[in-house]
Amino acid sequence: MDRPLLNRRLAEFGTTIFAEMSALAVRTGSLNLGQGFPDADGPEEVREAAVRALRDGRGNQYPPGPGIPELRAAVAAHQEHFYGHLGLSYDPDTEVLVTAGATEAIAASLLALLEPGDEVIALEPYYDSYAACIAMAGGRRVPVTLRPHPESGSYRLDLDELRDAITDKTRLILLNTPHNPTGTVLTHEELSAVARLAVERDLLVVTDEVYEHLVFEGEHLPLASFPGMRERTVTISSAGKTFSFTGWKVGWITAPAELVAAVRSAKQFLTYVSAGPFQYAVAEALALPDSYFTGLRDDLRAKRDVLAAGLTDAGFQVFRPTGTYFITTDIRPLGETDGFAFCRALPERAGVVAIPNAVFYDHKDEGAPFVRFAFCKSIEVLQEAAGRLKALASG
């Protein structure tokens, strides 16, 4: 056929970098610090809740389109418990929608809320599905670049650049905090500025908050809690990162009823429903005591510190994350400038797999010297990786 089979909107994406690097890890027997999945399952009582649901026949057939009532109630209770002091609460019947993970929630939100040609602002670098979902919805992505500040050791949002990026064609801001891949947690000042701009320019905001419980310094502040934002914000989270069951693909959105209805209109023609028995298990997981959530955070903070120390010893410049599963590093102190070439050679050089950050950028040159490592692994794996990476320091 003369015409390409893949449509023009998706032609630029190809196979994800995660598939490529995970295959490289298997082929070389390397430690996979590329893809962000834990190397151990989450709480045993949550897994047993899924088994119990399967045996009891709950969710083995199509669950309700919006999600089972128990999970919608648990999501609403979770939001009230953790963010009620900020003024957030949601009606489980009309303001909660269960999705096939956060990825479907993002796709359904953009497909529902965008018209072809609408501009979407996203913070660059961004998770690769953002660009693909914007493209599938016929939108035009407008990146606003987070840049590292060597003095503070973190990435920050340039509020002037954000303001300048908004045009009469801007429909929506796609926000991610805590931020993958940089590990940045947006501050109260940054979020307040985003909120003011959204209200001033009458913009919708879709917020990806899947790492909400993985904030190591400070606190997570949902954008929907800021003045004027509840009525214009679709908040997304999921069970994968919080409970270490990434394969279950159970996510959700919370938003005003009219926004939930719009997103549900798109979602029903994607997966329709998914993960029936797992929905019951996640409903129980969300009711775990606060000690579970603080323990998860403290465990990941300790793992961050182990890997950060190992990467520093190996010669990387390390941008210490304040949230998420990930550490971004600069490879230029090692005499390298091309993150793709570095990551493709790293398994043979050191037996470790990482991800080149340039894949998360429209402005590839901005991300060229940065490489992302995941620390959601056992302490033993991280210590082994740190030992292997020391070979880089010795040349």
Short mmCIF file of C-alpha atoms in Angstrom, two decimals:
data_model
loop_
_atom_site.label_atom_id
_atom_site.label_comp_id
_atom_site.label_asym_id
_atom_site.label_seq_id
_atom_site.Cartn_x
_atom_site.Cartn_y
_atom_site.Cartn_z
CA MET A 1 0.00 0.00 0.00
CA ASP A 2 1.24 3.49 -0.83
CA ARG A 3 -0.26 5.06 2.25
CA PRO A 4 1.50 4.41 5.61
CA LEU A 5 -0.52 2.15 7.88
CA LEU A 6 0.02 4.17 11.06
CA ASN A 7 -1.77 7.51 11.06
CA ARG A 8 0.27 10.72 11.02
CA ARG A 9 -0.67 11.67 14.57
CA LEU A 10 1.10 8.61 16.00
CA ALA A 11 3.85 8.09 13.44
CA GLU A 12 6.45 9.95 15.51
CA PHE A 13 6.11 7.74 18.58
CA GLY A 14 7.01 4.18 17.57
CA THR A 15 7.89 1.64 20.28
CA THR A 16 8.22 3.12 23.76
CA ILE A 17 11.68 3.49 25.24
CA PHE A 18 10.53 1.37 28.18
CA ALA A 19 9.95 -1.65 25.97
CA GLU A 20 13.35 -1.19 24.32
CA MET A 21 15.31 -0.81 27.55
CA SER A 22 13.45 -3.56 29.41
CA ALA A 23 14.21 -5.95 26.54
CA LEU A 24 17.85 -4.87 26.75
CA ALA A 25 17.86 -5.65 30.48
CA VAL A 26 16.58 -9.17 29.82
CA ARG A 27 18.99 -9.78 26.95
CA THR A 28 22.04 -8.68 28.94
CA GLY A 29 20.99 -9.90 32.39
CA SER A 30 21.29 -6.34 33.72
CA LEU A 31 19.60 -4.78 36.72
CA ASN A 32 16.58 -2.89 35.37
CA LEU A 33 16.47 0.56 36.94
CA GLY A 34 14.71 1.91 33.87
CA GLN A 35 11.01 1.13 34.12
CA GLY A 36 9.19 2.27 37.25
CA PHE A 37 7.79 -0.95 38.65
CA PRO A 38 8.62 -2.40 42.09
CA ASP A 39 10.42 -5.72 42.33
CA ALA A 40 8.10 -6.95 45.10
CA ASP A 41 4.32 -7.07 45.45
CA GLY A 42 2.40 -4.80 47.77
CA PRO A 43 0.58 -5.68 51.00
CA GLU A 44 -0.41 -9.31 51.42
CA GLU A 45 -3.85 -8.38 52.75
CA VAL A 46 -4.56 -6.44 49.56
CA ARG A 47 -3.52 -9.36 47.37
CA GLU A 48 -5.70 -11.68 49.46
CA ALA A 49 -8.61 -9.28 49.02
CA ALA A 50 -8.30 -9.78 45.25
CA VAL A 51 -8.20 -13.55 45.66
CA ARG A 52 -11.27 -13.40 47.90
CA ALA A 53 -13.15 -11.31 45.33
CA LEU A 54 -12.28 -13.82 42.60
CA ARG A 55 -13.45 -16.78 44.67
CA ASP A 56 -16.63 -15.01 45.75
CA GLY A 57 -17.49 -14.17 42.15
CA ARG A 58 -17.31 -10.42 42.69
CA GLY A 59 -16.20 -8.60 39.57
CA ASN A 60 -15.69 -11.67 37.40
CA GLN A 61 -18.37 -10.29 35.07
CA TYR A 62 -18.65 -6.70 33.85
CA PRO A 63 -18.53 -4.28 36.78
CA PRO A 64 -20.55 -1.04 36.59
CA GLY A 65 -19.24 1.41 33.99
CA PRO A 66 -18.28 4.13 36.50
CA GLY A 67 -16.59 1.54 38.77
CA ILE A 68 -17.94 -0.55 41.62
CA PRO A 69 -19.69 1.50 44.33
CA GLU A 70 -17.30 0.24 47.00
CA LEU A 71 -14.25 1.62 45.18
CA ARG A 72 -15.88 4.92 44.30
CA ALA A 73 -16.82 5.34 47.96
CA ALA A 74 -13.27 4.42 49.02
CA VAL A 75 -11.76 6.98 46.61
CA ALA A 76 -14.05 9.70 47.93
CA ALA A 77 -13.21 8.73 51.52
CA HIS A 78 -9.49 8.78 50.70
CA GLN A 79 -9.73 12.31 49.27
CA GLU A 80 -11.70 13.48 52.28
CA HIS A 81 -9.26 11.85 54.72
CA PHE A 82 -6.07 13.21 53.20
CA TYR A 83 -7.25 16.49 51.71
CA GLY A 84 -10.47 17.37 53.50
CA HIS A 85 -8.55 19.92 55.58
CA LEU A 86 -7.84 21.69 52.27
CA GLY A 87 -11.54 21.80 51.45
CA LEU A 88 -11.69 18.84 49.07
CA SER A 89 -14.56 16.36 49.08
CA TYR A 90 -16.28 14.43 46.28
CA ASP A 91 -19.60 12.67 45.79
CA PRO A 92 -18.80 9.00 45.09
CA ASP A 93 -21.89 8.62 42.91
CA THR A 94 -21.31 11.53 40.52
CA GLU A 95 -17.75 12.84 41.02
CA VAL A 96 -15.61 9.67 40.89
CA LEU A 97 -14.81 7.52 37.84
CA VAL A 98 -12.74 4.31 37.89
CA THR A 99 -10.39 3.77 34.93
CA ALA A 100 -7.91 1.22 33.59
CA GLY A 101 -5.00 2.83 35.38
CA ALA A 102 -3.96 6.47 35.23
CA THR A 103 -2.93 6.10 31.57
CA GLU A 104 -6.51 5.49 30.48
CA ALA A 105 -7.68 8.30 32.74
CA ILE A 106 -5.34 10.70 30.94
CA ALA A 107 -6.34 9.42 27.49
CA ALA A 108 -10.06 9.56 28.23
CA SER A 109 -9.78 13.06 29.72
CA LEU A 110 -7.96 14.45 26.71
CA LEU A 111 -10.18 12.68 24.17
CA ALA A 112 -13.25 14.04 25.95
CA LEU A 113 -12.13 17.60 26.60
CA LEU A 114 -10.15 18.58 23.50
CA GLU A 115 -11.26 19.64 20.04
CA PRO A 116 -8.80 19.24 17.13
CA GLY A 117 -6.35 22.13 17.17
CA ASP A 118 -6.71 22.92 20.89
CA GLU A 119 -3.40 23.64 22.58
CA VAL A 120 -2.34 21.69 25.66
CA ILE A 121 0.44 22.91 27.93
CA ALA A 122 2.52 20.16 29.54
CA LEU A 123 5.58 20.41 31.75
CA GLU A 124 8.59 19.11 29.84
CA PRO A 125 10.10 16.54 30.37
CA TYR A 126 6.88 14.55 30.53
CA TYR A 127 5.81 10.93 30.66
CA ASP A 128 5.70 9.73 27.07
CA SER A 129 2.01 8.81 27.03
CA TYR A 130 1.11 12.50 27.46
CA ALA A 131 2.36 13.41 24.01
CA ALA A 132 0.69 10.38 22.42
CA CYS A 133 -2.65 11.06 24.13
CA ILE A 134 -2.62 14.71 23.08
CA ALA A 135 -1.89 13.60 19.52
CA MET A 136 -4.68 11.01 19.51
CA ALA A 137 -7.10 13.71 20.69
CA GLY A 138 -6.00 15.98 17.83
CA GLY A 139 -4.53 18.55 20.19
CA ARG A 140 -1.29 20.47 19.86
CA ARG A 141 1.18 20.08 22.71
CA VAL A 142 2.98 23.15 23.98
CA PRO A 143 5.89 22.23 26.27
CA VAL A 144 6.98 24.40 29.17
CA THR A 145 10.40 23.20 30.23
CA LEU A 146 11.39 22.42 33.81
CA ARG A 147 15.10 23.14 34.17
CA PRO A 148 17.59 21.97 36.79
CA HIS A 149 18.95 24.48 39.24
CA PRO A 150 22.39 23.22 40.27
CA GLU A 151 22.41 25.35 43.42
CA SER A 152 19.15 23.92 44.78
CA GLY A 153 19.71 20.46 43.33
CA SER A 154 16.19 20.32 41.91
CA TYR A 155 14.06 21.23 38.89
CA ARG A 156 11.76 24.25 39.01
CA LEU A 157 8.93 25.71 36.95
CA ASP A 158 9.52 29.05 35.22
CA LEU A 159 6.25 30.85 35.88
CA ASP A 160 6.94 33.55 33.30
CA GLU A 161 7.50 30.89 30.64
CA LEU A 162 4.25 29.24 31.64
CA ARG A 163 2.32 32.50 31.33
CA ASP A 164 3.90 33.27 27.95
CA ALA A 165 2.93 29.82 26.62
CA ILE A 166 -0.79 30.46 27.05
CA THR A 167 -2.55 31.69 23.91
CA ASP A 168 -6.13 32.12 22.76
CA LYS A 169 -5.96 28.51 21.51
CA THR A 170 -4.96 27.06 24.89
CA ARG A 171 -7.68 24.77 26.23
CA LEU A 172 -5.99 22.81 28.97
CA ILE A 173 -2.94 22.46 31.19
CA LEU A 174 -1.73 18.89 31.77
CA LEU A 175 0.07 18.94 35.10
CA ASN A 176 2.07 16.23 36.86
CA THR A 177 3.08 16.60 40.50
CA PRO A 178 4.97 14.86 42.01
CA HIS A 179 6.67 14.96 38.64
CA ASN A 180 7.97 12.07 36.56
CA PRO A 181 10.81 11.97 35.50
CA THR A 182 12.43 14.80 37.49
CA GLY A 183 11.10 13.95 40.97
CA THR A 184 10.01 17.57 41.45
CA VAL A 185 7.12 18.35 43.79
CA LEU A 186 5.56 21.65 42.79
CA THR A 187 5.51 24.20 45.60
CA HIS A 188 2.57 26.13 46.99
CA GLU A 189 3.82 29.21 45.15
CA GLU A 190 4.06 27.36 41.82
CA LEU A 191 0.64 25.75 42.19
CA SER A 192 -0.94 29.05 43.22
CA ALA A 193 0.44 30.65 40.05
CA VAL A 194 -0.91 27.82 37.90
CA ALA A 195 -4.30 28.19 39.56
CA ARG A 196 -4.40 31.94 39.00
CA LEU A 197 -3.53 31.52 35.33
CA ALA A 198 -6.16 28.82 34.86
CA VAL A 199 -8.85 31.00 36.41
CA GLU A 200 -7.76 34.16 34.56
CA ARG A 201 -7.70 32.43 31.17
CA ASP A 202 -10.64 30.07 31.85
CA LEU A 203 -8.58 26.91 31.30
CA LEU A 204 -9.24 23.32 32.26
CA VAL A 205 -6.51 21.43 34.11
CA VAL A 206 -5.86 17.68 34.16
CA THR A 207 -3.55 16.73 37.02
CA ASP A 208 -1.65 13.44 37.21
CA GLU A 209 -1.08 12.83 40.93
CA VAL A 210 -0.24 9.11 40.96
CA TYR A 211 2.79 9.73 43.20
CA GLU A 212 0.72 11.67 45.76
CA HIS A 213 1.88 9.47 48.65
CA LEU A 214 5.56 9.50 47.61
CA VAL A 215 6.61 12.98 48.75
CA PHE A 216 9.83 12.89 50.77
CA GLU A 217 10.11 16.53 51.77
CA GLY A 218 7.18 18.89 52.19
CA GLU A 219 3.68 17.76 51.25
CA HIS A 220 1.54 17.00 48.25
CA LEU A 221 -1.01 19.74 47.52
CA PRO A 222 -3.78 18.81 45.05
CA LEU A 223 -4.30 21.63 42.56
CA ALA A 224 -8.07 21.17 42.91
CA SER A 225 -7.81 22.52 46.47
CA PHE A 226 -6.69 25.98 45.30
CA PRO A 227 -9.22 28.82 44.87
CA GLY A 228 -11.32 28.49 41.74
CA MET A 229 -9.81 25.14 40.76
CA ARG A 230 -12.18 22.44 41.95
CA GLU A 231 -14.72 23.23 39.23
CA ARG A 232 -12.13 23.14 36.41
CA THR A 233 -9.76 20.32 37.50
CA VAL A 234 -9.75 16.61 36.65
CA THR A 235 -7.58 14.93 39.30
CA ILE A 236 -6.07 11.54 38.42
CA SER A 237 -4.49 8.92 40.64
CA SER A 238 -4.13 5.14 40.74
CA ALA A 239 -3.36 2.10 42.86
CA GLY A 240 -0.24 1.01 41.00
CA LYS A 241 2.33 3.30 42.58
CA THR A 242 0.71 3.56 46.01
CA PHE A 243 0.18 -0.17 46.57
CA SER A 244 2.87 -1.72 44.33
CA PHE A 245 0.42 -3.61 42.12
CA THR A 246 1.20 -1.90 38.83
CA GLY A 247 -0.16 -4.81 36.76
CA TRP A 248 -3.68 -4.45 38.12
CA LYS A 249 -4.23 -1.17 36.23
CA VAL A 250 -6.79 0.40 38.55
CA GLY A 251 -6.98 4.18 38.39
CA TRP A 252 -9.56 6.88 38.99
CA ILE A 253 -10.49 10.47 38.42
CA THR A 254 -12.17 12.88 40.80
CA ALA A 255 -13.84 15.97 39.36
CA PRO A 256 -17.13 17.89 39.30
CA ALA A 257 -20.04 15.83 37.97
CA GLU A 258 -20.11 17.54 34.56
CA LEU A 259 -16.41 16.84 33.97
CA VAL A 260 -16.76 13.22 35.15
CA ALA A 261 -19.70 12.78 32.76
CA ALA A 262 -17.63 14.15 29.87
CA VAL A 263 -14.66 11.88 30.60
CA ARG A 264 -16.95 8.87 31.09
CA SER A 265 -18.36 9.48 27.60
CA ALA A 266 -14.89 8.83 26.15
CA LYS A 267 -13.85 6.15 28.63
CA GLN A 268 -16.86 3.94 27.83
CA PHE A 269 -15.56 3.48 24.29
CA LEU A 270 -12.00 2.67 25.35
CA THR A 271 -11.98 -0.20 27.86
CA TYR A 272 -15.63 0.23 28.93
CA VAL A 273 -14.74 -1.52 32.21
CA SER A 274 -11.71 -3.36 33.59
CA ALA A 275 -10.10 -5.10 36.57
CA GLY A 276 -13.37 -6.11 38.27
CA PRO A 277 -12.02 -8.22 41.17
CA PHE A 278 -9.07 -5.88 41.63
CA GLN A 279 -11.44 -2.98 42.17
CA TYR A 280 -12.73 -4.65 45.33
CA ALA A 281 -9.17 -5.19 46.55
CA VAL A 282 -8.17 -1.58 45.89
CA ALA A 283 -11.25 -0.40 47.81
CA GLU A 284 -9.87 -2.25 50.83
CA ALA A 285 -6.35 -0.96 50.18
CA LEU A 286 -7.48 2.66 50.27
CA ALA A 287 -8.79 2.06 53.79
CA LEU A 288 -5.42 0.90 55.13
CA PRO A 289 -4.21 2.82 58.20
CA ASP A 290 -2.10 5.95 57.83
CA SER A 291 0.91 3.95 59.00
CA TYR A 292 0.91 2.10 55.67
CA PHE A 293 1.18 5.31 53.65
CA THR A 294 3.87 6.84 55.87
CA GLY A 295 5.77 3.55 55.89
CA LEU A 296 5.71 3.43 52.09
CA ARG A 297 7.05 6.98 51.93
CA ASP A 298 9.80 6.33 54.46
CA ASP A 299 10.85 3.11 52.71
CA LEU A 300 11.13 4.84 49.33
CA ARG A 301 12.99 7.78 50.87
CA ALA A 302 15.61 5.38 52.26
CA LYS A 303 15.93 3.70 48.86
CA ARG A 304 16.30 7.09 47.19
CA ASP A 305 19.18 7.90 49.51
CA VAL A 306 20.96 4.60 48.79
CA LEU A 307 20.80 5.05 45.03
CA ALA A 308 21.58 8.79 45.16
CA ALA A 309 24.75 8.06 47.14
CA GLY A 310 25.77 5.32 44.71
CA LEU A 311 25.21 7.52 41.67
CA THR A 312 27.19 10.35 43.25
CA ASP A 313 30.07 7.97 44.02
CA ALA A 314 29.98 6.77 40.40
CA GLY A 315 30.55 10.33 39.15
CA PHE A 316 27.06 11.46 38.11
CA GLN A 317 25.65 14.84 39.04
CA VAL A 318 22.52 13.88 40.96
CA PHE A 319 19.36 16.00 41.13
CA ARG A 320 17.91 14.83 44.41
CA PRO A 321 14.18 14.15 43.97
CA THR A 322 11.62 15.25 46.53
CA GLY A 323 9.05 12.73 45.26
CA THR A 324 8.27 9.78 42.92
CA TYR A 325 10.29 6.65 42.12
CA PHE A 326 12.98 8.37 40.07
CA ILE A 327 16.34 10.14 40.19
CA THR A 328 17.52 12.29 37.29
CA THR A 329 21.27 12.54 36.74
CA ASP A 330 23.59 14.55 34.51
CA ILE A 331 26.14 12.41 32.65
CA ARG A 332 28.42 15.26 31.60
CA PRO A 333 30.72 14.86 34.65
CA LEU A 334 31.43 11.38 33.23
CA GLY A 335 32.53 12.91 29.93
CA GLU A 336 29.26 11.92 28.20
CA THR A 337 26.68 14.11 26.45
CA ASP A 338 24.32 11.71 24.62
CA GLY A 339 21.86 10.04 26.98
CA PHE A 340 20.60 7.59 24.35
CA ALA A 341 24.09 6.31 23.52
CA PHE A 342 25.01 6.21 27.20
CA CYS A 343 21.93 4.15 28.19
CA ARG A 344 22.31 1.73 25.29
CA ALA A 345 25.94 1.09 26.28
CA LEU A 346 25.43 1.05 30.05
CA PRO A 347 24.28 -2.61 30.30
CA GLU A 348 27.54 -3.82 28.76
CA ARG A 349 29.63 -1.33 30.73
CA ALA A 350 28.06 -1.78 34.15
CA GLY A 351 25.18 -4.27 34.02
CA VAL A 352 22.55 -1.61 34.77
CA VAL A 353 19.68 -0.25 32.65
CA ALA A 354 18.46 3.35 32.82
CA ILE A 355 16.28 5.62 30.66
CA PRO A 356 17.51 8.59 28.59
CA ASN A 357 15.50 11.65 29.58
CA ALA A 358 15.56 13.07 26.05
CA VAL A 359 12.69 10.73 25.18
CA PHE A 360 10.50 12.84 27.49
CA TYR A 361 11.28 16.11 25.66
CA ASP A 362 10.12 17.89 22.53
CA HIS A 363 13.30 19.95 22.82
CA LYS A 364 15.64 16.95 22.64
CA ASP A 365 18.76 19.05 23.19
CA GLU A 366 17.41 20.16 26.58
CA GLY A 367 17.25 16.56 27.76
CA ALA A 368 20.25 15.11 25.95
CA PRO A 369 22.69 14.84 28.90
CA PHE A 370 20.17 13.60 31.49
CA VAL A 371 19.45 10.00 32.47
CA ARG A 372 16.73 8.64 34.79
CA PHE A 373 17.14 5.79 37.29
CA ALA A 374 14.29 4.12 39.24
CA PHE A 375 14.80 3.32 42.94
CA CYS A 376 11.54 1.39 43.55
CA LYS A 377 13.60 -1.78 43.99
CA SER A 378 14.91 -3.71 46.98
CA ILE A 379 17.76 -2.22 48.99
CA GLU A 380 19.89 -5.20 47.93
CA VAL A 381 19.29 -4.52 44.22
CA LEU A 382 20.07 -0.82 44.68
CA GLN A 383 23.27 -1.58 46.58
CA GLU A 384 24.31 -4.05 43.86
CA ALA A 385 23.58 -1.44 41.19
CA ALA A 386 25.61 1.16 43.07
CA GLY A 387 28.52 -1.25 43.23
CA ARG A 388 28.34 -1.99 39.51
CA LEU A 389 28.14 1.69 38.59
CA LYS A 390 31.38 2.44 40.42
CA ALA A 391 33.12 1.03 37.37
CA LEU A 392 32.14 4.23 35.55
CA ALA A 393 34.09 6.38 37.98
CA SER A 394 37.26 4.45 37.27
CA GLY A 395 36.80 4.76 33.53
#
